[in-house]
């Protein structure tokens, strides 16, 4: 049995102590596994440590290994554990302990080596070694006084007292108490992972030096860390974005108000602006397929959050421009960028293969029936369908085999296409099964949606809801709602299934109730204190989805309602409040979008999918006008 399980959720590495039948006690094998882990965390930007089984984080050192040790062996065992826990504390990334049960003895000492502790209400904490005629040996006598003060620590150590989560929180031993302590810990880790890696490492080092060496040494370490951060790409981009937000928020002068009232571009003008922006990107950075901007400039580095999933959107805009203008240059670029994506038809690392291949090869096939495009779509659909988890009836995410996202609904169209082009009905049944599972577990009765659903991979039992990019697991992430509108509409278009149509309308009606015509939603409607008032990519996706739904329901009152709402949204997005047409140096098309709020990634910026679905919505709006 693997004593330490490792999982990834984006930039967060999760380490699970896996000896549940032994209370996750820390034997030499588990200590060695922790040592190997912290010596090589790879590209992870945060680490969460938790326990398997739900009853224990860790009950401490394995008593069977302590029994009968002589003085020398006991000393060596203590120094070994201390060294490993010191390495955990000194990691340059954030370390969070998700204490999901009792943390006693060495278990508490491990938790205290973390930077932050999140506890379940059932968690218990203590250093009970005194009841066995001994004292803490893996740092408890040193770290506990630093967290709760010497008086409380001395009492806990000398009596062996065990405290509950509420008491631990009151003492300062625990930062947060949460029912879903692992999800809360991961969300916190994701938020920190979105910060500057240099700044996180510098802050941890300065805090540790001040604690261990005193104020003068700590102040020196602090000054050096600040100097190290200055001039890094992350710091420069963050300062620039801050200045841009301050400038945008500053009240204009009377003359500026007269000169800078927002104006609304026509559909033709918006298309022309979008073409200019994409042409400039292709010319400045040929071959690059960025996902988001920082300070208005496209970030050309690798996406730190998810496996590459946005290249299809840039290529899709090229096909849209080629179709609208007949300009051979756009077609040439579109084919060239398609070839850059062609190998992705075999990519098993992502659940977003529809986003990669439908806007690119799908538009190519729709334009002229190219056999090469058809073959890529068929293989891509088969690759995506291979993510089916038969027990639960869902397509799994890149996060974990037990996870599915509402986003996948906007990808299943690729599998339906593959089924239609190949005549393989099994593919269609896989796509339909995922749609029905999403309808059952990710769409609530009021039409709001869940971002992520977790399942038991063996039995298929639905376990819980979660979120990565919304406010909470029980709230509603606006872009997830938009993916549902687009995805269930696409599924109905391919199947004619009445249940999928009713779901498409249900999620659309919820969006409209939360976002009146002509307005733009925030990142999450239930967030009581959103950091930004707008999330334009959600508005663009929803508008495109509504216009497609209206076309499928042509002639019905519902169709007219959806069309009016969507056209009002498109008109709003064509305003220079949101369109970057009058912002000098801004490289994206739509401003005020958000990629990942918790990670502070692409917040109040442009995102490639927002630009793409805005262009698609323009196409659909133009066809309504004509």
XYZ file of C-alpha atoms in Angstrom:
626
model
C 0.000 0.000 0.000
C 1.203 3.499 -0.835
C 1.648 5.284 2.496
C 1.553 8.760 0.897
C -0.851 9.493 -1.956
C -0.135 12.485 -4.159
C -2.803 14.331 -6.178
C -2.807 17.553 -8.182
C -5.480 20.203 -8.398
C -3.997 22.667 -10.824
C -1.053 24.378 -9.120
C -1.799 22.688 -5.777
C -0.129 19.438 -4.737
C -2.155 17.379 -2.239
C -0.357 14.854 -0.025
C -2.610 12.316 1.734
C -1.246 10.356 4.709
C -2.516 6.905 3.818
C -2.496 4.586 6.823
C -6.162 4.921 7.824
C -6.240 1.563 9.607
C -3.415 2.840 11.845
C -4.838 6.318 12.376
C -2.377 7.577 9.740
C 0.381 7.141 12.311
C 3.793 8.283 11.169
C 6.063 5.275 10.749
C 9.526 5.439 9.193
C 8.144 4.630 5.720
C 5.721 7.553 5.879
C 8.387 9.926 7.221
C 10.662 8.854 4.346
C 7.833 9.417 1.831
C 7.227 12.908 3.214
C 10.943 13.615 2.941
C 11.022 12.554 -0.724
C 7.967 14.679 -1.423
C 9.293 17.909 0.064
C 12.659 17.484 -1.619
C 10.929 17.585 -5.007
C 7.545 19.312 -5.238
C 8.077 19.960 -8.955
C 6.173 22.936 -10.329
C 3.574 22.928 -7.534
C 2.920 26.385 -6.105
C 1.268 25.209 -2.889
C 1.097 22.014 -0.829
C -1.880 20.689 1.154
C -1.352 17.821 3.607
C -4.309 15.802 4.898
C -5.165 12.329 6.190
C -6.980 9.426 4.558
C -10.096 7.867 5.997
C -11.822 10.900 7.477
C -11.225 10.054 11.160
C -7.604 11.053 11.605
C -5.194 13.561 10.213
C -2.493 11.640 12.067
C -2.445 10.037 15.470
C 1.286 10.673 15.820
C 4.371 8.518 15.707
C 3.901 4.776 15.247
C 4.175 3.496 18.810
C 5.297 0.067 17.623
C 8.473 1.612 16.222
C 9.188 3.465 19.478
C 8.776 0.415 21.676
C 12.104 -0.931 22.906
C 14.323 1.747 21.365
C 17.552 2.494 23.212
C 18.687 6.070 23.847
C 20.774 6.355 20.703
C 18.071 4.968 18.406
C 15.399 7.178 19.990
C 17.597 10.255 19.529
C 18.195 9.383 15.849
C 14.471 8.849 15.268
C 13.622 12.220 16.787
C 16.274 14.067 14.770
C 15.060 12.371 11.594
C 11.488 13.537 12.104
C 12.615 17.023 13.111
C 14.679 17.345 9.928
C 11.768 16.356 7.701
C 9.339 18.711 9.454
C 11.909 21.526 9.203
C 12.119 20.942 5.454
C 8.330 21.158 5.236
C 8.359 24.461 7.126
C 11.156 25.836 4.937
C 9.527 25.052 1.588
C 9.359 28.224 -0.538
C 5.690 27.529 -1.308
C 2.701 27.731 1.014
C 1.997 24.578 3.061
C -1.501 24.073 4.475
C -2.577 21.273 6.804
C -6.182 20.150 6.240
C -6.778 18.562 9.637
C -9.739 16.291 8.965
C -9.688 14.384 12.271
C -7.527 14.004 15.334
C -3.981 15.377 15.200
C -2.118 14.077 18.193
C 1.561 13.931 19.115
C 3.606 13.775 15.922
C 0.423 14.447 13.939
C 0.033 17.832 15.592
C 3.753 18.461 15.164
C 3.384 17.814 11.435
C 0.398 20.180 11.257
C 2.370 22.867 13.104
C 5.160 22.605 10.516
C 2.641 23.879 7.959
C 2.114 27.601 7.410
C -1.673 27.447 7.855
C -4.039 24.959 9.460
C -7.650 24.365 8.422
C -9.614 22.036 10.696
C -12.812 20.069 10.408
C -15.247 20.617 13.308
C -14.490 17.051 14.440
C -10.723 17.610 14.618
C -8.912 17.204 17.924
C -5.446 18.487 18.862
C -3.017 17.528 21.574
C 0.475 16.517 22.680
C -0.371 13.520 24.885
C 3.153 12.094 25.042
C 3.317 12.880 28.787
C 0.662 10.199 29.397
C 3.136 7.664 27.958
C 5.994 8.905 30.095
C 7.617 11.038 27.429
C 7.479 14.465 25.780
C 6.958 15.719 22.219
C 10.030 15.001 20.095
C 9.328 16.291 16.582
C 9.166 19.995 17.390
C 6.141 20.213 19.677
C 7.995 21.867 22.557
C 9.200 24.578 20.151
C 6.373 25.220 17.699
C 3.400 24.956 20.054
C 4.575 27.848 22.305
C 5.147 29.997 19.222
C 1.527 29.450 18.143
C -0.451 29.528 21.406
C 2.004 31.143 23.838
C 4.279 29.468 26.388
C 1.690 29.314 29.184
C -0.994 27.437 27.230
C 1.622 25.279 25.492
C 3.205 24.272 28.804
C -0.181 23.317 30.221
C -1.101 21.250 27.141
C 2.250 19.446 27.097
C 2.397 18.764 30.872
C -1.203 17.562 31.138
C -1.572 15.889 27.727
C -4.807 17.843 27.263
C -6.621 17.352 23.951
C -8.617 20.335 22.638
C -11.386 20.434 20.062
C -11.350 22.473 16.854
C -13.251 25.417 18.317
C -10.847 25.709 21.251
C -7.847 25.293 18.927
C -9.169 28.125 16.764
C -9.642 30.356 19.783
C -6.068 29.629 20.898
C -4.653 30.521 17.476
C -3.533 26.976 16.791
C -5.966 26.735 13.846
C -6.630 29.420 11.222
C -10.025 28.204 10.018
C -12.671 25.665 11.004
C -14.705 24.386 8.043
C -17.010 21.435 7.390
C -15.292 20.845 4.051
C -11.816 21.410 5.436
C -9.985 19.896 2.461
C -11.899 21.976 -0.097
C -11.372 25.074 2.035
C -7.667 24.319 2.340
C -7.309 23.731 -1.402
C -9.215 26.924 -2.227
C -6.912 28.855 0.082
C -3.887 27.150 -1.463
C -5.114 28.031 -4.965
C -5.491 31.636 -3.913
C -1.937 31.779 -2.587
C -0.643 29.880 -5.630
C -1.872 32.780 -7.742
C 0.440 35.175 -5.931
C 4.030 35.881 -6.895
C 6.145 32.824 -6.140
C 9.092 35.076 -5.264
C 6.950 37.104 -2.866
C 5.494 34.044 -1.142
C 8.962 32.568 -0.602
C 10.339 35.912 0.608
C 7.501 36.502 3.048
C 7.850 33.006 4.544
C 11.592 33.422 4.950
C 11.328 36.852 6.585
C 8.680 35.646 9.048
C 10.766 32.625 9.986
C 13.990 34.626 10.439
C 12.256 37.183 12.655
C 10.714 34.445 14.764
C 13.934 32.473 15.197
C 16.616 35.201 15.188
C 14.841 38.270 16.535
C 13.582 41.592 15.197
C 16.803 43.071 13.733
C 17.535 39.946 11.693
C 13.897 39.725 10.639
C 13.857 43.318 9.410
C 17.018 42.697 7.403
C 15.458 39.589 5.837
C 12.311 41.573 5.063
C 14.240 44.341 3.286
C 16.198 41.812 1.232
C 12.985 40.017 0.221
C 11.368 43.252 -0.930
C 14.459 44.057 -2.996
C 14.371 40.580 -4.561
C 10.709 40.971 -5.539
C 11.237 44.342 -7.200
C 11.615 44.053 -10.951
C 10.372 40.477 -11.286
C 7.868 39.993 -14.163
C 5.095 39.187 -11.678
C 5.740 42.316 -9.635
C 5.961 44.589 -12.685
C 2.723 43.187 -14.135
C 0.898 43.451 -10.798
C 1.929 47.092 -10.301
C 0.896 47.919 -13.838
C -2.493 46.260 -13.367
C -2.969 48.120 -10.064
C -2.225 51.447 -11.707
C -4.621 50.657 -14.540
C -7.381 49.831 -12.062
C -6.731 53.010 -10.092
C -6.753 55.035 -13.282
C -9.988 53.396 -14.390
C -11.581 53.979 -10.969
C -10.486 57.607 -10.628
C -13.317 60.089 -11.249
C -12.682 61.981 -14.500
C -12.474 65.746 -14.654
C -15.336 67.732 -16.169
C -13.514 68.063 -19.485
C -12.589 64.371 -19.440
C -16.223 63.439 -18.811
C -17.244 65.439 -21.836
C -14.625 63.742 -24.004
C -14.772 60.171 -22.673
C -18.408 59.151 -22.502
C -18.712 55.487 -23.551
C -19.842 54.927 -27.092
C -21.306 51.801 -28.632
C -19.666 50.462 -31.755
C -21.783 49.021 -34.536
C -21.501 45.308 -35.260
C -19.320 46.081 -38.281
C -17.078 48.376 -36.239
C -16.766 45.754 -33.486
C -15.779 43.123 -36.074
C -13.153 45.455 -37.535
C -11.712 46.180 -34.094
C -11.592 42.477 -33.235
C -9.733 41.770 -36.469
C -7.169 44.471 -35.732
C -6.486 43.057 -32.268
C -6.057 39.475 -33.468
C -3.934 40.541 -36.440
C -1.618 42.468 -34.096
C -1.234 39.430 -31.820
C -0.489 37.083 -34.726
C 2.035 39.546 -36.139
C 3.736 40.310 -32.810
C 3.812 36.762 -31.432
C 3.320 34.275 -34.286
C 2.412 30.775 -33.174
C 1.568 31.759 -29.597
C -1.870 30.892 -28.204
C -2.229 32.898 -24.972
C -5.088 32.530 -22.530
C -5.257 35.869 -20.680
C -3.702 39.296 -20.356
C -1.852 41.054 -17.544
C -2.270 44.803 -17.599
C -3.893 44.424 -21.006
C -0.962 42.586 -22.645
C -1.223 38.927 -23.613
C 0.749 36.578 -21.351
C 2.785 34.331 -23.638
C 4.081 32.029 -20.891
C 2.472 28.659 -20.167
C -0.890 28.720 -18.388
C -0.131 28.099 -14.661
C -3.638 26.893 -13.821
C -4.756 24.264 -16.324
C -3.400 22.114 -19.180
C -3.332 24.200 -22.371
C -6.953 24.571 -23.476
C -7.425 27.925 -25.232
C -5.605 27.650 -28.588
C -8.799 26.738 -30.409
C -10.416 30.063 -29.545
C -7.751 32.170 -31.249
C -7.904 29.912 -34.325
C -11.702 30.021 -34.284
C -11.676 33.820 -34.522
C -9.449 33.554 -37.606
C -11.988 31.245 -39.257
C -14.799 33.638 -38.320
C -12.943 36.556 -39.909
C -12.122 34.491 -43.017
C -15.778 33.620 -43.457
C -17.022 37.160 -42.907
C -14.448 38.974 -45.042
C -13.356 36.443 -47.641
C -9.794 37.607 -46.951
C -7.373 34.827 -47.929
C -4.875 35.951 -45.297
C -7.265 35.006 -42.521
C -7.852 31.571 -44.033
C -4.127 31.029 -44.408
C -3.551 31.916 -40.756
C -6.487 29.776 -39.619
C -5.148 26.689 -41.409
C -1.634 27.368 -40.090
C -2.852 27.586 -36.498
C -5.018 24.497 -36.970
C -1.892 22.546 -37.851
C -0.329 23.699 -34.582
C -3.284 22.083 -32.806
C -3.603 18.933 -34.920
C -1.690 16.646 -32.539
C -4.100 17.579 -29.736
C -6.625 15.139 -31.217
C -4.764 12.491 -29.186
C -4.375 14.580 -26.013
C -5.630 12.623 -22.994
C -4.468 15.170 -20.417
C -7.444 17.540 -20.665
C -11.222 17.465 -20.553
C -11.330 20.674 -22.647
C -10.618 19.031 -25.991
C -13.852 20.422 -27.402
C -12.601 23.939 -26.725
C -9.385 23.102 -28.588
C -10.849 21.384 -31.659
C -14.400 22.638 -32.295
C -13.618 26.346 -32.837
C -10.600 25.375 -34.990
C -11.189 22.163 -36.930
C -14.952 22.348 -36.415
C -15.148 25.724 -38.142
C -12.783 24.486 -40.852
C -15.063 21.532 -41.568
C -18.180 23.699 -41.425
C -16.626 26.075 -43.949
C -15.679 23.626 -46.703
C -16.083 20.025 -45.474
C -12.335 19.375 -45.398
C -11.694 15.657 -44.896
C -8.595 16.405 -42.822
C -10.685 18.459 -40.397
C -13.326 15.732 -40.248
C -10.753 13.091 -39.348
C -9.310 15.243 -36.558
C -12.771 15.842 -35.119
C -13.560 12.123 -35.111
C -10.316 11.184 -33.375
C -10.625 14.099 -30.956
C -14.142 12.984 -30.050
C -12.914 9.450 -29.395
C -10.096 10.789 -27.201
C -12.475 12.905 -25.149
C -14.970 10.039 -24.852
C -12.211 7.908 -23.305
C -12.526 10.076 -20.180
C -15.849 8.375 -19.364
C -15.990 6.933 -15.862
C -18.513 4.106 -16.350
C -19.528 3.779 -12.696
C -20.635 7.409 -12.444
C -21.514 8.044 -16.075
C -19.464 11.228 -16.407
C -16.394 12.512 -18.236
C -13.634 13.153 -15.716
C -11.555 16.320 -15.446
C -7.786 16.698 -15.490
C -8.044 17.358 -11.745
C -8.927 13.803 -10.670
C -10.759 10.708 -11.981
C -13.485 11.400 -9.406
C -14.103 14.960 -10.600
C -16.316 16.424 -13.318
C -16.931 20.078 -14.232
C -19.959 21.897 -15.636
C -17.445 23.216 -18.231
C -17.410 19.782 -19.883
C -20.977 20.341 -21.064
C -19.558 22.910 -23.491
C -17.099 20.264 -24.776
C -19.392 17.275 -25.430
C -20.417 18.705 -28.805
C -17.096 17.326 -30.071
C -18.159 13.772 -29.161
C -21.573 14.250 -30.777
C -19.831 15.477 -33.950
C -17.498 12.484 -33.934
C -20.482 10.135 -33.578
C -22.323 11.762 -36.473
C -19.310 11.851 -38.802
C -18.189 8.296 -38.017
C -21.573 6.632 -37.557
C -20.401 5.352 -34.154
C -23.507 5.407 -31.962
C -21.502 4.328 -28.909
C -19.836 7.753 -28.937
C -23.230 9.450 -29.002
C -24.368 7.370 -26.034
C -21.255 8.345 -24.048
C -21.910 12.045 -24.693
C -25.588 11.675 -23.855
C -24.805 9.809 -20.644
C -22.494 12.599 -19.494
C -25.196 15.163 -20.287
C -27.745 13.300 -18.197
C -25.312 12.908 -15.294
C -24.539 16.645 -15.413
C -28.254 17.417 -15.597
C -28.902 15.311 -12.489
C -26.004 16.376 -10.279
C -24.659 19.710 -11.547
C -27.946 21.535 -12.202
C -29.932 22.498 -9.122
C -33.702 22.682 -8.977
C -33.747 26.460 -9.419
C -31.605 26.241 -12.553
C -28.342 27.337 -10.910
C -25.296 25.176 -11.512
C -22.538 23.457 -9.549
C -18.997 24.011 -10.822
C -17.507 20.655 -9.818
C -19.033 17.347 -8.804
C -17.088 14.607 -7.004
C -17.946 10.908 -7.337
C -16.790 7.640 -5.850
C -14.889 6.174 -8.790
C -15.708 2.607 -7.769
C -19.420 2.820 -7.007
C -20.334 5.967 -8.957
C -21.963 7.513 -5.880
C -22.180 11.311 -5.976
C -20.165 12.604 -3.017
C -20.172 16.402 -2.982
C -20.187 19.673 -4.855
C -17.110 21.884 -5.036
C -15.727 24.869 -6.898
C -12.373 26.194 -8.052
C -13.372 29.514 -9.557
C -16.633 30.442 -7.880
C -17.210 31.863 -4.397
C -18.307 28.673 -2.618
C -19.373 25.148 -3.496
C -23.018 26.096 -2.918
C -22.907 29.365 -4.884
C -23.160 29.922 -8.638
C -20.121 30.757 -10.748
C -21.362 32.897 -13.636
C -19.088 31.433 -16.307
C -20.079 27.925 -15.236
C -23.715 28.942 -15.730
C -22.838 30.258 -19.188
C -21.060 26.993 -20.072
C -24.259 25.176 -19.080
C -26.393 27.398 -21.345
C -24.092 26.808 -24.285
C -23.508 23.124 -23.556
C -27.088 21.961 -23.004
C -28.167 23.957 -26.066
C -25.500 22.195 -28.147
C -26.523 18.803 -26.746
C -30.165 19.459 -27.672
C -29.111 20.582 -31.148
C -27.379 17.230 -31.709
C -29.963 14.967 -30.061
C -33.386 16.635 -30.089
C -33.750 15.295 -26.526
C -36.615 17.125 -24.781
C -35.018 16.761 -21.331
C -31.856 18.472 -22.529
C -33.922 21.272 -24.048
C -35.799 21.812 -20.780
C -32.455 21.957 -18.952
C -31.044 24.421 -21.487
C -34.045 26.660 -20.855
C -33.894 26.190 -17.076
C -30.252 27.298 -16.809
C -30.880 30.147 -19.260
C -33.869 31.388 -17.279
C -31.772 31.390 -14.096
C -29.042 33.437 -15.784
C -31.596 35.948 -17.063
C -33.218 36.262 -13.641
C -29.835 37.063 -12.091
C -28.616 39.309 -14.927
C -31.202 41.687 -16.401
C -31.012 42.426 -20.119
C -28.139 44.692 -21.049
C -26.098 43.990 -17.903
C -22.975 41.936 -17.209
C -22.715 39.451 -14.317
C -20.010 39.360 -11.634
C -17.804 36.300 -11.256
C -20.310 34.731 -8.834
C -23.763 36.106 -8.105
C -23.741 34.996 -4.451
C -20.332 36.441 -3.565
C -21.162 39.119 -0.970
C -17.997 41.116 -1.706
C -16.874 40.546 -5.305
C -13.440 41.922 -6.116
C -14.681 43.073 -9.538
C -18.191 44.012 -10.665
C -18.002 42.349 -14.106
C -17.116 39.067 -15.758
C -17.533 39.786 -19.464
C -16.479 36.359 -20.717
C -19.512 34.857 -18.952
C -21.737 37.438 -20.637
C -20.263 36.694 -24.075
C -20.656 32.906 -23.705
C -24.211 33.290 -22.407
C -25.166 35.645 -25.244
C -23.848 33.245 -27.879
C -25.625 30.331 -26.203
C -28.929 32.220 -25.962
C -28.819 33.211 -29.628
C -28.209 29.583 -30.599
C -31.052 28.461 -28.325
C -33.368 31.095 -29.806
C -32.577 29.832 -33.322
C -33.498 26.276 -32.293
C -36.822 27.522 -30.847
C -37.574 29.884 -33.742
C -41.106 31.260 -33.705
C -41.790 30.614 -30.020
C -42.267 33.318 -27.355
C -39.292 31.860 -25.473
C -37.096 32.318 -28.548
C -38.025 35.996 -28.780
C -37.269 36.469 -25.094
C -33.856 34.802 -25.334
C -32.995 36.718 -28.493
C -33.899 40.099 -27.004
C -31.849 39.421 -23.884
C -28.833 38.205 -25.862
C -28.891 41.118 -28.320
C -29.059 43.572 -25.432
C -26.004 41.855 -23.909
C -24.101 42.029 -27.202
C -24.944 45.727 -27.510
C -23.637 46.335 -23.999
C -20.403 44.474 -24.746
C -19.964 46.606 -27.874
C -19.766 49.648 -25.613
C -16.309 51.087 -24.992
C -16.986 50.448 -21.302
C -16.166 46.818 -22.112
C -14.679 46.845 -25.597
C -11.025 47.925 -25.513
C -11.354 50.008 -28.666
C -10.333 53.254 -26.960
C -7.744 51.942 -24.471
C -4.264 52.593 -25.782
C -1.968 49.573 -25.652
C -4.672 47.081 -24.653
C -4.156 43.893 -26.690
C -7.347 41.948 -26.003
C -10.835 42.621 -27.354
C -13.133 42.503 -24.314
C -11.979 43.994 -21.022
C -13.257 43.274 -17.493
C -13.100 39.474 -17.779
C -11.788 37.078 -15.141
C -9.906 33.811 -15.563
C -9.389 32.579 -11.971
C -10.424 34.947 -9.185
C -9.130 32.799 -6.320
C -5.678 32.597 -7.888
C -5.784 36.289 -8.912
C -5.077 35.071 -12.429
C -6.320 37.198 -15.308
C -8.648 39.261 -13.095
C -10.220 42.347 -14.744
C -8.390 41.488 -17.957
C -9.041 40.014 -21.390
C -9.345 36.235 -21.811
C -9.177 34.430 -25.141
C -12.458 32.535 -24.730
C -14.264 35.751 -23.867
C -12.957 37.324 -27.073
C -13.903 34.249 -29.119
C -17.485 33.963 -27.840
C -17.920 37.709 -28.255
C -16.973 37.298 -31.930
C -19.372 34.338 -32.200
C -22.120 36.397 -30.573
C -21.401 39.200 -33.077
C -21.792 36.688 -35.932
C -25.126 35.472 -34.563
C -26.338 39.020 -33.860
C -25.433 40.043 -37.404
C -27.469 37.154 -38.790
C -30.429 38.283 -36.663
C -30.098 41.803 -38.053
C -29.917 40.573 -41.627
